[in-house]
Amino acid sequence: MYSKASSTWLKHWDFILIDLVMFQVAYVISYVMRIGLENPYKIQIYLNIAIIICLADICSAFFTEPYHGIMRRGYYLEFKSTLRHVVLVCVIETCYLFLSKRAGTFSRLSFLWFVVAAVILVYLGRILWKLYLIKHKRLFYDKLKMLLVTTKSESDNVLERVLLNSFNEFEITGISYVDAKPEEGETLRGIPVVCRAGEIPEYIQTRWIDSVFIGVDDKTMVPNGLTETCLDMGLTVHDSLEGMEERTSNQYINRMGGYMVLTSSVRVASSWQVLLKRLMDICGGFVGLFLTGILTIFIGPAIYIASPGPIFFSQIRVGKNGKRFKIYKFRSMYLDAEKRKKDLMDKNEMNGLMFKMEADPRIIGSGPDGMRHGLGWLIRKTSLDEFPQFWNVLKGDMSLVGTRPPTEDEWKQYKPYHRARLAVKPGLTGMWQVSGRSDITDFEEVVKLDMKYVKNWCFGMDIKILFKTVFVVLAGAGSK
């Protein structure tokens, strides 16, 4: 899944915060210039206006996206953007005064001072912060991992243009030639030349790659089906507009590294959709961690008594687009569970790249034959083992709703189209969990359910799945 938020106001929260501060400083200055050295917030009308200014600033940032391309703007363009932003905030402030019929109690001279001070301070705040970021090469958002596909003869020019017209928005982790085989250890500006274009699917299969940029003028040189294969693997493809073709309904014209490109993805999410999903994850993460703390008081000692050792189980899993992260659970199995798994593979009840076994002797209290219903069975049946994953949700490695994160062993066996299920963040719950997971014994069915979620995702679908999850857990269904 590709989010336009990576090129909009959402990633520039630092500039939003600076603007908010500068607006308030300008507001205090305007009050002091008119009234004197007094606290403007102790007067109700001035307190109301201060709040309106904050809300107007945030609304303006959300709907007009004044931070789009802010790191590439020069001094003049930045001044124009600042002036537009301040004027819009002042218009909203004026509308509030008019509609509330409080304009007569608010100083007009103070208002004029505010306009002038806001333009100067907001402009200076943005310029100084940009200079600081450029000098210290600081980032407050995750860079996207991108593979660059081009010709050997044009590779240097394409790479220079992409890097020149971007400000750390992405990290080019490798270069692929469409017309030549790279030499052993070949690099270009410190970036490794990793493979020929025809070998890209195999190369990116088990690597952290978010997107592929195709900077080739002659599209006949690009291997047939490369874009479709990358899309089937869940990657975002940025294709230069020369030779533009209809490949998917989720595409739009975009600027990427100084090029006009056709951006295609299995699902394109708007900035507000991404924001709502992340806010829901943060709220759910805090609530879930609070409940996890309470559960730990009771479950922790019980686990330790039944099977001395760590209370929590951690394991490296594969997340969105191949990003590795450490997942956390309450331990419901004995300490040697992973070692014993190899001996039990012939009893696997799943067809494909997942392991599931009803009478699993590795579960705490299950007995040698795995038939007893002990502490481990209770924890898994009630899904209590999943609660520590709220920490992963809060960190941003996972979401409340998504797809199941595979183990590294499973990931290495994936076919290209399996990779597409990780085009979104893995989730605590998902389509598979609320669709009778105990009855599904074919991994391909899991993939179909996950892809249904990826391609048709909307915020309402997450809400629906969360409600279904509550009913499934309370009913004790679908978990073994």
Short mmCIF file of C-alpha atoms in Angstrom, two decimals:
data_model
loop_
_atom_site.label_atom_id
_atom_site.label_comp_id
_atom_site.label_asym_id
_atom_site.label_seq_id
_atom_site.Cartn_x
_atom_site.Cartn_y
_atom_site.Cartn_z
CA MET A 1 0.00 0.00 0.00
CA TYR A 2 1.32 3.42 -0.95
CA SER A 3 0.38 6.52 1.01
CA LYS A 4 0.47 10.01 -0.42
CA ALA A 5 1.14 11.18 3.12
CA SER A 6 4.84 10.65 2.49
CA SER A 7 4.85 13.77 0.31
CA THR A 8 2.34 15.91 2.19
CA TRP A 9 1.90 17.76 5.48
CA LEU A 10 1.64 14.61 7.60
CA LYS A 11 5.37 13.92 7.70
CA HIS A 12 6.19 17.59 8.44
CA TRP A 13 4.82 17.61 11.98
CA ASP A 14 7.89 19.58 13.05
CA PHE A 15 6.95 22.50 10.78
CA ILE A 16 3.36 22.34 12.01
CA LEU A 17 4.59 22.63 15.60
CA ILE A 18 6.89 25.54 14.72
CA ASP A 19 4.03 27.38 12.98
CA LEU A 20 1.78 26.86 16.00
CA VAL A 21 4.41 28.32 18.32
CA MET A 22 5.16 31.26 16.03
CA PHE A 23 1.48 32.11 15.68
CA GLN A 24 1.12 32.24 19.45
CA VAL A 25 4.27 34.35 19.85
CA ALA A 26 2.94 36.75 17.21
CA TYR A 27 -0.41 36.85 19.03
CA VAL A 28 1.22 37.74 22.36
CA ILE A 29 3.35 40.42 20.66
CA SER A 30 0.28 41.94 19.00
CA TYR A 31 -1.52 42.10 22.35
CA VAL A 32 1.46 43.68 24.13
CA MET A 33 1.87 46.28 21.36
CA ARG A 34 -1.72 47.39 21.82
CA ILE A 35 -2.61 46.74 25.48
CA GLY A 36 0.73 46.50 27.29
CA LEU A 37 2.63 43.92 29.32
CA GLU A 38 -0.30 41.82 30.43
CA ASN A 39 -1.38 38.20 30.02
CA PRO A 40 -3.73 38.04 26.98
CA TYR A 41 -5.01 34.59 27.95
CA LYS A 42 -6.71 35.82 31.13
CA ILE A 43 -9.34 37.66 29.06
CA GLN A 44 -11.98 35.27 27.69
CA ILE A 45 -12.29 36.76 24.19
CA TYR A 46 -8.51 36.81 23.69
CA LEU A 47 -8.23 33.25 25.01
CA ASN A 48 -10.92 32.15 22.55
CA ILE A 49 -9.10 33.82 19.66
CA ALA A 50 -5.82 32.12 20.66
CA ILE A 51 -7.57 28.74 20.49
CA ILE A 52 -9.20 29.63 17.15
CA ILE A 53 -5.79 30.56 15.74
CA CYS A 54 -4.42 27.12 16.69
CA LEU A 55 -7.39 25.30 15.16
CA ALA A 56 -7.28 27.48 12.03
CA ASP A 57 -3.58 26.73 11.61
CA ILE A 58 -4.13 22.97 11.87
CA CYS A 59 -7.15 23.03 9.52
CA SER A 60 -5.22 25.09 7.00
CA ALA A 61 -2.32 22.65 7.18
CA PHE A 62 -4.67 19.70 6.66
CA PHE A 63 -6.73 21.02 3.76
CA THR A 64 -4.25 23.21 1.83
CA GLU A 65 -1.04 21.24 2.51
CA PRO A 66 1.30 24.26 2.79
CA TYR A 67 4.26 22.00 3.59
CA HIS A 68 4.26 20.09 0.31
CA GLY A 69 7.80 20.36 -1.09
CA ILE A 70 8.82 22.74 1.69
CA MET A 71 12.45 21.56 1.73
CA ARG A 72 12.83 22.35 -1.98
CA ARG A 73 11.29 25.83 -1.85
CA GLY A 74 13.47 28.93 -2.15
CA TYR A 75 13.14 32.09 -0.08
CA TYR A 76 10.62 33.78 -2.38
CA LEU A 77 8.36 30.75 -2.76
CA GLU A 78 8.51 30.18 0.98
CA PHE A 79 7.40 33.76 1.60
CA LYS A 80 4.45 33.33 -0.77
CA SER A 81 3.45 30.11 0.97
CA THR A 82 3.77 31.75 4.39
CA LEU A 83 1.70 34.75 3.32
CA ARG A 84 -1.09 32.51 1.97
CA HIS A 85 -1.08 30.46 5.16
CA VAL A 86 -1.23 33.48 7.48
CA VAL A 87 -3.98 35.15 5.43
CA LEU A 88 -6.11 32.00 5.58
CA VAL A 89 -5.68 31.77 9.36
CA CYS A 90 -6.64 35.46 9.71
CA VAL A 91 -9.71 34.96 7.51
CA ILE A 92 -10.89 32.14 9.77
CA GLU A 93 -10.21 34.33 12.82
CA THR A 94 -12.25 37.17 11.28
CA CYS A 95 -15.14 34.83 10.47
CA TYR A 96 -15.21 33.69 14.10
CA LEU A 97 -15.32 37.28 15.38
CA PHE A 98 -18.13 38.13 12.95
CA LEU A 99 -20.25 35.05 13.62
CA SER A 100 -19.81 35.25 17.39
CA LYS A 101 -20.68 38.98 17.36
CA ARG A 102 -17.59 39.69 19.50
CA ALA A 103 -15.70 41.87 16.99
CA GLY A 104 -16.51 45.00 19.01
CA THR A 105 -14.65 43.67 22.07
CA PHE A 106 -11.49 42.77 20.15
CA SER A 107 -8.82 45.37 19.30
CA ARG A 108 -8.56 46.06 15.57
CA LEU A 109 -5.05 47.46 16.01
CA SER A 110 -4.04 44.27 17.80
CA PHE A 111 -5.39 42.29 14.85
CA LEU A 112 -3.25 44.29 12.38
CA TRP A 113 -0.17 43.85 14.55
CA PHE A 114 -0.87 40.11 14.58
CA VAL A 115 -0.98 39.87 10.78
CA VAL A 116 2.39 41.58 10.39
CA ALA A 117 4.07 39.72 13.26
CA ALA A 118 2.71 36.33 12.11
CA VAL A 119 4.03 36.73 8.56
CA ILE A 120 7.50 37.68 9.82
CA LEU A 121 7.76 35.07 12.60
CA VAL A 122 6.26 32.12 10.70
CA TYR A 123 8.50 32.88 7.72
CA LEU A 124 11.63 33.16 9.89
CA GLY A 125 10.70 30.02 11.82
CA ARG A 126 10.38 27.95 8.64
CA ILE A 127 13.58 29.31 7.06
CA LEU A 128 15.71 28.85 10.18
CA TRP A 129 14.38 25.33 10.77
CA LYS A 130 15.05 24.35 7.15
CA LEU A 131 18.61 25.66 7.42
CA TYR A 132 19.08 23.62 10.59
CA LEU A 133 17.73 20.44 8.98
CA ILE A 134 19.91 20.87 5.89
CA LYS A 135 23.04 21.63 7.90
CA HIS A 136 22.63 18.74 10.32
CA LYS A 137 20.89 16.38 7.86
CA ARG A 138 18.17 15.64 10.39
CA LEU A 139 15.02 13.66 9.65
CA PHE A 140 11.81 13.27 11.65
CA TYR A 141 10.22 10.64 9.43
CA ASP A 142 11.21 7.26 8.02
CA LYS A 143 12.81 7.31 4.59
CA LEU A 144 11.41 4.94 1.99
CA LYS A 145 13.71 2.23 0.66
CA MET A 146 13.79 2.47 -3.15
CA LEU A 147 15.38 0.48 -5.98
CA LEU A 148 16.37 2.53 -9.06
CA VAL A 149 15.95 0.90 -12.49
CA THR A 150 17.66 2.58 -15.45
CA THR A 151 20.12 2.04 -18.30
CA LYS A 152 23.86 1.82 -17.71
CA SER A 153 24.57 4.83 -19.94
CA GLU A 154 21.98 7.05 -18.25
CA SER A 155 22.40 5.75 -14.71
CA ASP A 156 24.63 8.58 -13.51
CA ASN A 157 22.36 11.31 -14.92
CA VAL A 158 19.19 9.69 -13.57
CA LEU A 159 20.70 9.15 -10.13
CA GLU A 160 22.01 12.73 -9.98
CA ARG A 161 18.62 14.15 -10.98
CA VAL A 162 16.73 12.06 -8.45
CA LEU A 163 19.06 12.94 -5.59
CA LEU A 164 19.20 16.61 -6.56
CA ASN A 165 15.42 17.01 -6.58
CA SER A 166 14.67 15.32 -3.29
CA PHE A 167 15.46 16.01 0.35
CA ASN A 168 16.04 12.68 2.06
CA GLU A 169 12.50 11.56 1.18
CA PHE A 170 13.76 8.14 0.24
CA GLU A 171 16.94 6.07 0.32
CA ILE A 172 18.12 4.45 -2.90
CA THR A 173 19.42 1.08 -1.69
CA GLY A 174 20.37 -0.31 -5.08
CA ILE A 175 20.54 0.25 -8.84
CA SER A 176 19.45 -2.17 -11.54
CA TYR A 177 20.41 -1.98 -15.23
CA VAL A 178 17.95 -2.91 -17.97
CA ASP A 179 20.65 -3.24 -20.64
CA ALA A 180 23.78 -4.56 -18.94
CA LYS A 181 24.99 -7.01 -16.31
CA PRO A 182 26.62 -5.25 -13.36
CA GLU A 183 30.25 -5.96 -12.64
CA GLU A 184 31.13 -7.63 -9.36
CA GLY A 185 31.21 -5.03 -6.57
CA GLU A 186 30.15 -2.22 -8.94
CA THR A 187 28.86 0.94 -7.26
CA LEU A 188 27.62 4.32 -8.44
CA ARG A 189 28.08 7.26 -6.06
CA GLY A 190 28.42 4.77 -3.24
CA ILE A 191 25.20 2.93 -4.16
CA PRO A 192 25.61 -0.73 -5.19
CA VAL A 193 24.54 -1.91 -8.63
CA VAL A 194 22.74 -5.05 -7.56
CA CYS A 195 21.32 -6.87 -10.57
CA ARG A 196 19.85 -6.76 -14.06
CA ALA A 197 16.24 -5.68 -14.36
CA GLY A 198 15.09 -9.21 -15.11
CA GLU A 199 16.48 -10.39 -11.78
CA ILE A 200 14.65 -7.75 -9.69
CA PRO A 201 11.85 -10.01 -8.36
CA GLU A 202 14.38 -12.52 -7.06
CA TYR A 203 16.56 -9.75 -5.57
CA ILE A 204 13.80 -7.94 -3.68
CA GLN A 205 12.05 -11.12 -2.53
CA THR A 206 13.65 -11.16 0.93
CA ARG A 207 14.89 -7.57 1.19
CA TRP A 208 13.39 -4.43 2.67
CA ILE A 209 12.26 -2.51 -0.41
CA ASP A 210 9.27 -0.13 -0.37
CA SER A 211 9.21 0.99 -3.99
CA VAL A 212 10.81 0.72 -7.42
CA PHE A 213 11.58 3.74 -9.61
CA ILE A 214 11.79 3.05 -13.35
CA GLY A 215 13.75 5.84 -15.03
CA VAL A 216 13.93 4.48 -18.56
CA ASP A 217 12.82 6.49 -21.60
CA ASP A 218 12.57 3.51 -23.95
CA LYS A 219 10.00 1.28 -22.26
CA THR A 220 10.75 -1.58 -24.67
CA MET A 221 13.99 -2.10 -22.75
CA VAL A 222 12.12 -2.83 -19.54
CA PRO A 223 11.46 -6.58 -19.12
CA ASN A 224 7.89 -7.54 -19.93
CA GLY A 225 5.76 -7.89 -16.85
CA LEU A 226 8.28 -6.27 -14.47
CA THR A 227 5.82 -3.64 -13.25
CA GLU A 228 3.02 -6.17 -12.87
CA THR A 229 5.31 -8.55 -10.96
CA CYS A 230 6.41 -5.78 -8.59
CA LEU A 231 2.77 -4.81 -8.02
CA ASP A 232 1.87 -8.45 -7.36
CA MET A 233 4.61 -8.46 -4.74
CA GLY A 234 3.01 -5.51 -2.99
CA LEU A 235 5.60 -2.93 -4.03
CA THR A 236 4.86 0.61 -5.18
CA VAL A 237 6.11 1.36 -8.70
CA HIS A 238 7.07 4.86 -9.85
CA ASP A 239 7.22 4.83 -13.64
CA SER A 240 8.37 7.83 -15.70
CA LEU A 241 5.56 9.08 -17.93
CA GLU A 242 7.14 8.27 -21.27
CA GLY A 243 5.24 5.28 -22.63
CA MET A 244 2.57 5.55 -19.98
CA GLU A 245 0.22 2.56 -19.89
CA GLU A 246 -2.90 1.66 -17.96
CA ARG A 247 -1.88 -0.93 -15.43
CA THR A 248 -4.07 -0.45 -12.38
CA SER A 249 -6.93 1.68 -11.11
CA ASN A 250 -4.80 2.81 -8.17
CA GLN A 251 -2.49 5.18 -9.99
CA TYR A 252 -1.92 8.88 -10.28
CA ILE A 253 0.57 11.35 -11.74
CA ASN A 254 3.21 12.33 -9.23
CA ARG A 255 6.58 14.09 -8.99
CA MET A 256 9.39 11.83 -7.85
CA GLY A 257 13.04 12.87 -7.78
CA GLY A 258 12.59 15.60 -10.37
CA TYR A 259 10.63 13.37 -12.77
CA MET A 260 6.96 13.26 -13.66
CA VAL A 261 5.97 9.66 -12.98
CA LEU A 262 2.94 7.44 -13.03
CA THR A 263 2.70 6.01 -9.52
CA SER A 264 0.92 2.67 -9.28
CA SER A 265 0.13 0.57 -6.24
CA VAL A 266 -2.23 -2.21 -5.19
CA ARG A 267 -3.99 0.38 -3.00
CA VAL A 268 -3.51 4.14 -2.63
CA ALA A 269 -4.49 5.68 0.71
CA SER A 270 -5.08 9.39 1.23
CA SER A 271 -3.27 11.34 3.94
CA TRP A 272 -6.38 11.66 6.12
CA GLN A 273 -7.03 7.92 5.90
CA VAL A 274 -3.48 7.19 7.04
CA LEU A 275 -3.82 9.77 9.82
CA LEU A 276 -7.08 8.26 11.12
CA LYS A 277 -5.64 4.74 11.06
CA ARG A 278 -2.51 5.82 12.93
CA LEU A 279 -4.52 7.80 15.52
CA MET A 280 -6.69 4.73 16.09
CA ASP A 281 -3.54 2.62 16.51
CA ILE A 282 -2.05 5.06 19.03
CA CYS A 283 -5.24 5.23 21.09
CA GLY A 284 -5.69 1.46 20.93
CA GLY A 285 -2.02 0.95 21.78
CA PHE A 286 -2.24 2.99 24.99
CA VAL A 287 -5.44 1.25 26.09
CA GLY A 288 -4.03 -2.16 25.21
CA LEU A 289 -0.77 -1.56 27.11
CA PHE A 290 -2.76 -0.52 30.18
CA LEU A 291 -4.70 -3.79 30.02
CA THR A 292 -1.46 -5.70 29.36
CA GLY A 293 0.00 -4.28 32.55
CA ILE A 294 -2.97 -5.52 34.55
CA LEU A 295 -2.87 -8.95 32.88
CA THR A 296 0.86 -9.28 33.58
CA ILE A 297 0.20 -9.12 37.32
CA PHE A 298 -1.88 -12.32 37.10
CA ILE A 299 -0.59 -14.14 34.02
CA GLY A 300 3.12 -13.50 34.62
CA PRO A 301 3.48 -15.52 37.84
CA ALA A 302 1.26 -18.28 36.45
CA ILE A 303 3.49 -18.69 33.38
CA TYR A 304 6.65 -18.70 35.48
CA ILE A 305 5.29 -21.33 37.88
CA ALA A 306 4.05 -23.58 35.06
CA SER A 307 7.25 -23.18 33.00
CA PRO A 308 10.15 -21.36 34.70
CA GLY A 309 11.66 -18.82 32.33
CA PRO A 310 10.79 -15.55 30.61
CA ILE A 311 7.18 -14.40 30.90
CA PHE A 312 7.26 -12.80 27.47
CA PHE A 313 8.11 -14.44 24.15
CA SER A 314 9.86 -12.40 21.45
CA GLN A 315 10.62 -13.33 17.88
CA ILE A 316 11.82 -11.58 14.71
CA ARG A 317 8.95 -11.22 12.26
CA VAL A 318 8.68 -9.66 8.81
CA GLY A 319 6.56 -6.51 8.56
CA LYS A 320 5.51 -4.06 5.88
CA ASN A 321 7.45 -4.53 2.63
CA GLY A 322 10.03 -6.77 4.30
CA LYS A 323 10.93 -4.63 7.33
CA ARG A 324 12.06 -6.83 10.22
CA PHE A 325 10.84 -6.17 13.74
CA LYS A 326 10.64 -7.98 17.06
CA ILE A 327 7.15 -9.15 18.04
CA TYR A 328 6.13 -9.69 21.67
CA LYS A 329 3.65 -12.13 23.23
CA PHE A 330 2.88 -13.74 26.57
CA ARG A 331 4.75 -17.04 26.46
CA SER A 332 2.28 -19.90 26.01
CA MET A 333 4.81 -22.57 24.98
CA TYR A 334 7.76 -24.25 26.59
CA LEU A 335 11.20 -22.68 26.09
CA ASP A 336 12.30 -25.29 23.53
CA ALA A 337 9.20 -24.85 21.34
CA GLU A 338 11.09 -23.54 18.30
CA LYS A 339 13.57 -26.44 18.39
CA ARG A 340 10.77 -29.02 18.67
CA LYS A 341 8.85 -27.47 15.78
CA LYS A 342 11.13 -29.18 13.22
CA ASP A 343 10.26 -32.60 14.61
CA LEU A 344 6.54 -31.84 14.36
CA MET A 345 6.44 -30.50 10.79
CA ASP A 346 5.02 -33.79 9.48
CA LYS A 347 1.96 -33.18 11.71
CA ASN A 348 1.33 -29.70 10.35
CA GLU A 349 -2.39 -29.23 9.64
CA MET A 350 -1.83 -26.30 7.25
CA ASN A 351 -1.18 -26.69 3.54
CA GLY A 352 1.50 -24.14 2.71
CA LEU A 353 3.81 -21.76 4.52
CA MET A 354 2.24 -21.73 7.99
CA PHE A 355 2.37 -24.13 10.91
CA LYS A 356 -0.71 -25.09 12.94
CA MET A 357 -1.29 -28.15 15.07
CA GLU A 358 -4.29 -28.81 17.30
CA ALA A 359 -2.67 -31.32 19.71
CA ASP A 360 0.57 -29.38 20.11
CA PRO A 361 2.80 -30.82 22.89
CA ARG A 362 4.88 -27.61 22.94
CA ILE A 363 2.05 -25.68 24.62
CA ILE A 364 2.46 -25.23 28.38
CA GLY A 365 0.42 -27.84 30.26
CA SER A 366 -0.57 -29.78 27.13
CA GLY A 367 1.07 -33.07 28.15
CA PRO A 368 3.29 -35.34 26.01
CA ASP A 369 0.45 -36.03 23.58
CA GLY A 370 -0.64 -32.38 23.43
CA MET A 371 -4.23 -33.23 24.40
CA ARG A 372 -4.42 -31.59 27.83
CA HIS A 373 -5.96 -28.15 28.26
CA GLY A 374 -3.52 -26.38 30.57
CA LEU A 375 -2.41 -22.77 31.08
CA GLY A 376 -0.97 -22.37 27.61
CA TRP A 377 -4.18 -23.58 26.00
CA LEU A 378 -6.21 -21.08 28.07
CA ILE A 379 -3.95 -18.18 27.14
CA ARG A 380 -4.13 -19.02 23.43
CA LYS A 381 -7.85 -19.85 23.44
CA THR A 382 -8.70 -16.46 24.94
CA SER A 383 -6.06 -14.69 22.79
CA LEU A 384 -4.49 -13.25 25.94
CA ASP A 385 -1.06 -14.08 24.52
CA GLU A 386 -1.53 -11.36 21.91
CA PHE A 387 -1.82 -8.42 24.34
CA PRO A 388 1.90 -7.50 24.51
CA GLN A 389 1.70 -6.79 20.78
CA PHE A 390 0.00 -3.52 21.65
CA TRP A 391 3.56 -2.31 22.25
CA ASN A 392 4.33 -3.14 18.59
CA VAL A 393 1.20 -1.22 17.59
CA LEU A 394 2.23 1.84 19.60
CA LYS A 395 5.75 1.72 18.15
CA GLY A 396 4.37 1.60 14.61
CA ASP A 397 5.69 -1.84 13.66
CA MET A 398 2.14 -3.17 13.59
CA SER A 399 -1.41 -1.89 13.33
CA LEU A 400 -4.57 -2.92 15.17
CA VAL A 401 -5.87 -4.35 11.89
CA GLY A 402 -3.71 -5.76 9.13
CA THR A 403 -2.28 -9.06 7.92
CA ARG A 404 -0.49 -11.79 9.85
CA PRO A 405 3.29 -11.14 10.15
CA PRO A 406 5.22 -14.18 8.89
CA THR A 407 8.33 -15.62 10.47
CA GLU A 408 11.63 -15.26 8.61
CA ASP A 409 11.54 -18.95 7.64
CA GLU A 410 8.09 -18.53 6.09
CA TRP A 411 9.12 -15.29 4.38
CA LYS A 412 12.10 -16.93 2.65
CA GLN A 413 9.76 -19.50 1.06
CA TYR A 414 7.28 -16.94 -0.29
CA LYS A 415 6.48 -16.77 -3.98
CA PRO A 416 6.36 -13.27 -5.54
CA TYR A 417 2.57 -12.88 -5.23
CA HIS A 418 2.69 -13.91 -1.55
CA ARG A 419 4.76 -10.80 -0.84
CA ALA A 420 1.81 -8.53 -1.68
CA ARG A 421 0.08 -9.41 1.59
CA LEU A 422 2.78 -7.37 3.33
CA ALA A 423 2.00 -4.21 1.38
CA VAL A 424 0.39 -3.02 4.64
CA LYS A 425 1.54 -3.16 8.25
CA PRO A 426 0.83 -6.47 9.93
CA GLY A 427 -2.02 -6.37 12.43
CA LEU A 428 -3.17 -7.75 15.75
CA THR A 429 -6.25 -8.92 13.90
CA GLY A 430 -7.43 -9.10 10.31
CA MET A 431 -9.65 -10.76 7.74
CA TRP A 432 -8.18 -14.20 8.44
CA GLN A 433 -8.70 -13.97 12.19
CA VAL A 434 -12.40 -13.10 11.90
CA SER A 435 -13.14 -15.55 9.07
CA GLY A 436 -12.94 -18.82 10.98
CA ARG A 437 -9.16 -19.24 11.06
CA SER A 438 -9.31 -22.66 12.72
CA ASP A 439 -11.29 -23.99 9.77
CA ILE A 440 -8.81 -22.66 7.18
CA THR A 441 -6.10 -25.20 6.45
CA ASP A 442 -4.76 -23.80 3.17
CA PHE A 443 -2.24 -20.93 3.23
CA GLU A 444 -3.48 -19.78 -0.18
CA GLU A 445 -6.88 -19.07 1.40
CA VAL A 446 -5.13 -16.91 3.98
CA VAL A 447 -3.39 -15.02 1.17
CA LYS A 448 -6.73 -14.46 -0.61
CA LEU A 449 -8.29 -13.02 2.53
CA ASP A 450 -5.27 -10.80 3.16
CA MET A 451 -5.29 -9.50 -0.43
CA LYS A 452 -8.99 -8.79 -0.16
CA TYR A 453 -8.16 -6.58 2.81
CA VAL A 454 -5.20 -4.88 1.09
CA LYS A 455 -7.05 -4.07 -2.14
CA ASN A 456 -10.34 -2.98 -0.56
CA TRP A 457 -9.08 -1.32 2.62
CA CYS A 458 -10.94 1.60 4.13
CA PHE A 459 -11.23 2.98 7.65
CA GLY A 460 -14.74 1.54 8.00
CA MET A 461 -13.41 -1.94 7.21
CA ASP A 462 -10.97 -1.69 10.14
CA ILE A 463 -13.79 -0.73 12.50
CA LYS A 464 -15.89 -3.66 11.26
CA ILE A 465 -13.03 -6.13 11.73
CA LEU A 466 -12.31 -4.84 15.24
CA PHE A 467 -15.94 -5.36 16.28
CA LYS A 468 -15.93 -8.86 14.76
CA THR A 469 -12.69 -9.63 16.61
CA VAL A 470 -14.30 -8.76 19.95
CA PHE A 471 -17.15 -11.19 19.27
CA VAL A 472 -14.77 -13.93 18.06
CA VAL A 473 -12.56 -13.61 21.17
CA LEU A 474 -15.53 -13.51 23.59
CA ALA A 475 -16.98 -16.57 21.90
CA GLY A 476 -13.61 -18.34 22.12
CA ALA A 477 -13.86 -19.26 18.44
CA GLY A 478 -11.15 -19.54 15.86
CA SER A 479 -8.13 -20.02 18.12
CA LYS A 480 -6.10 -23.16 18.72
#
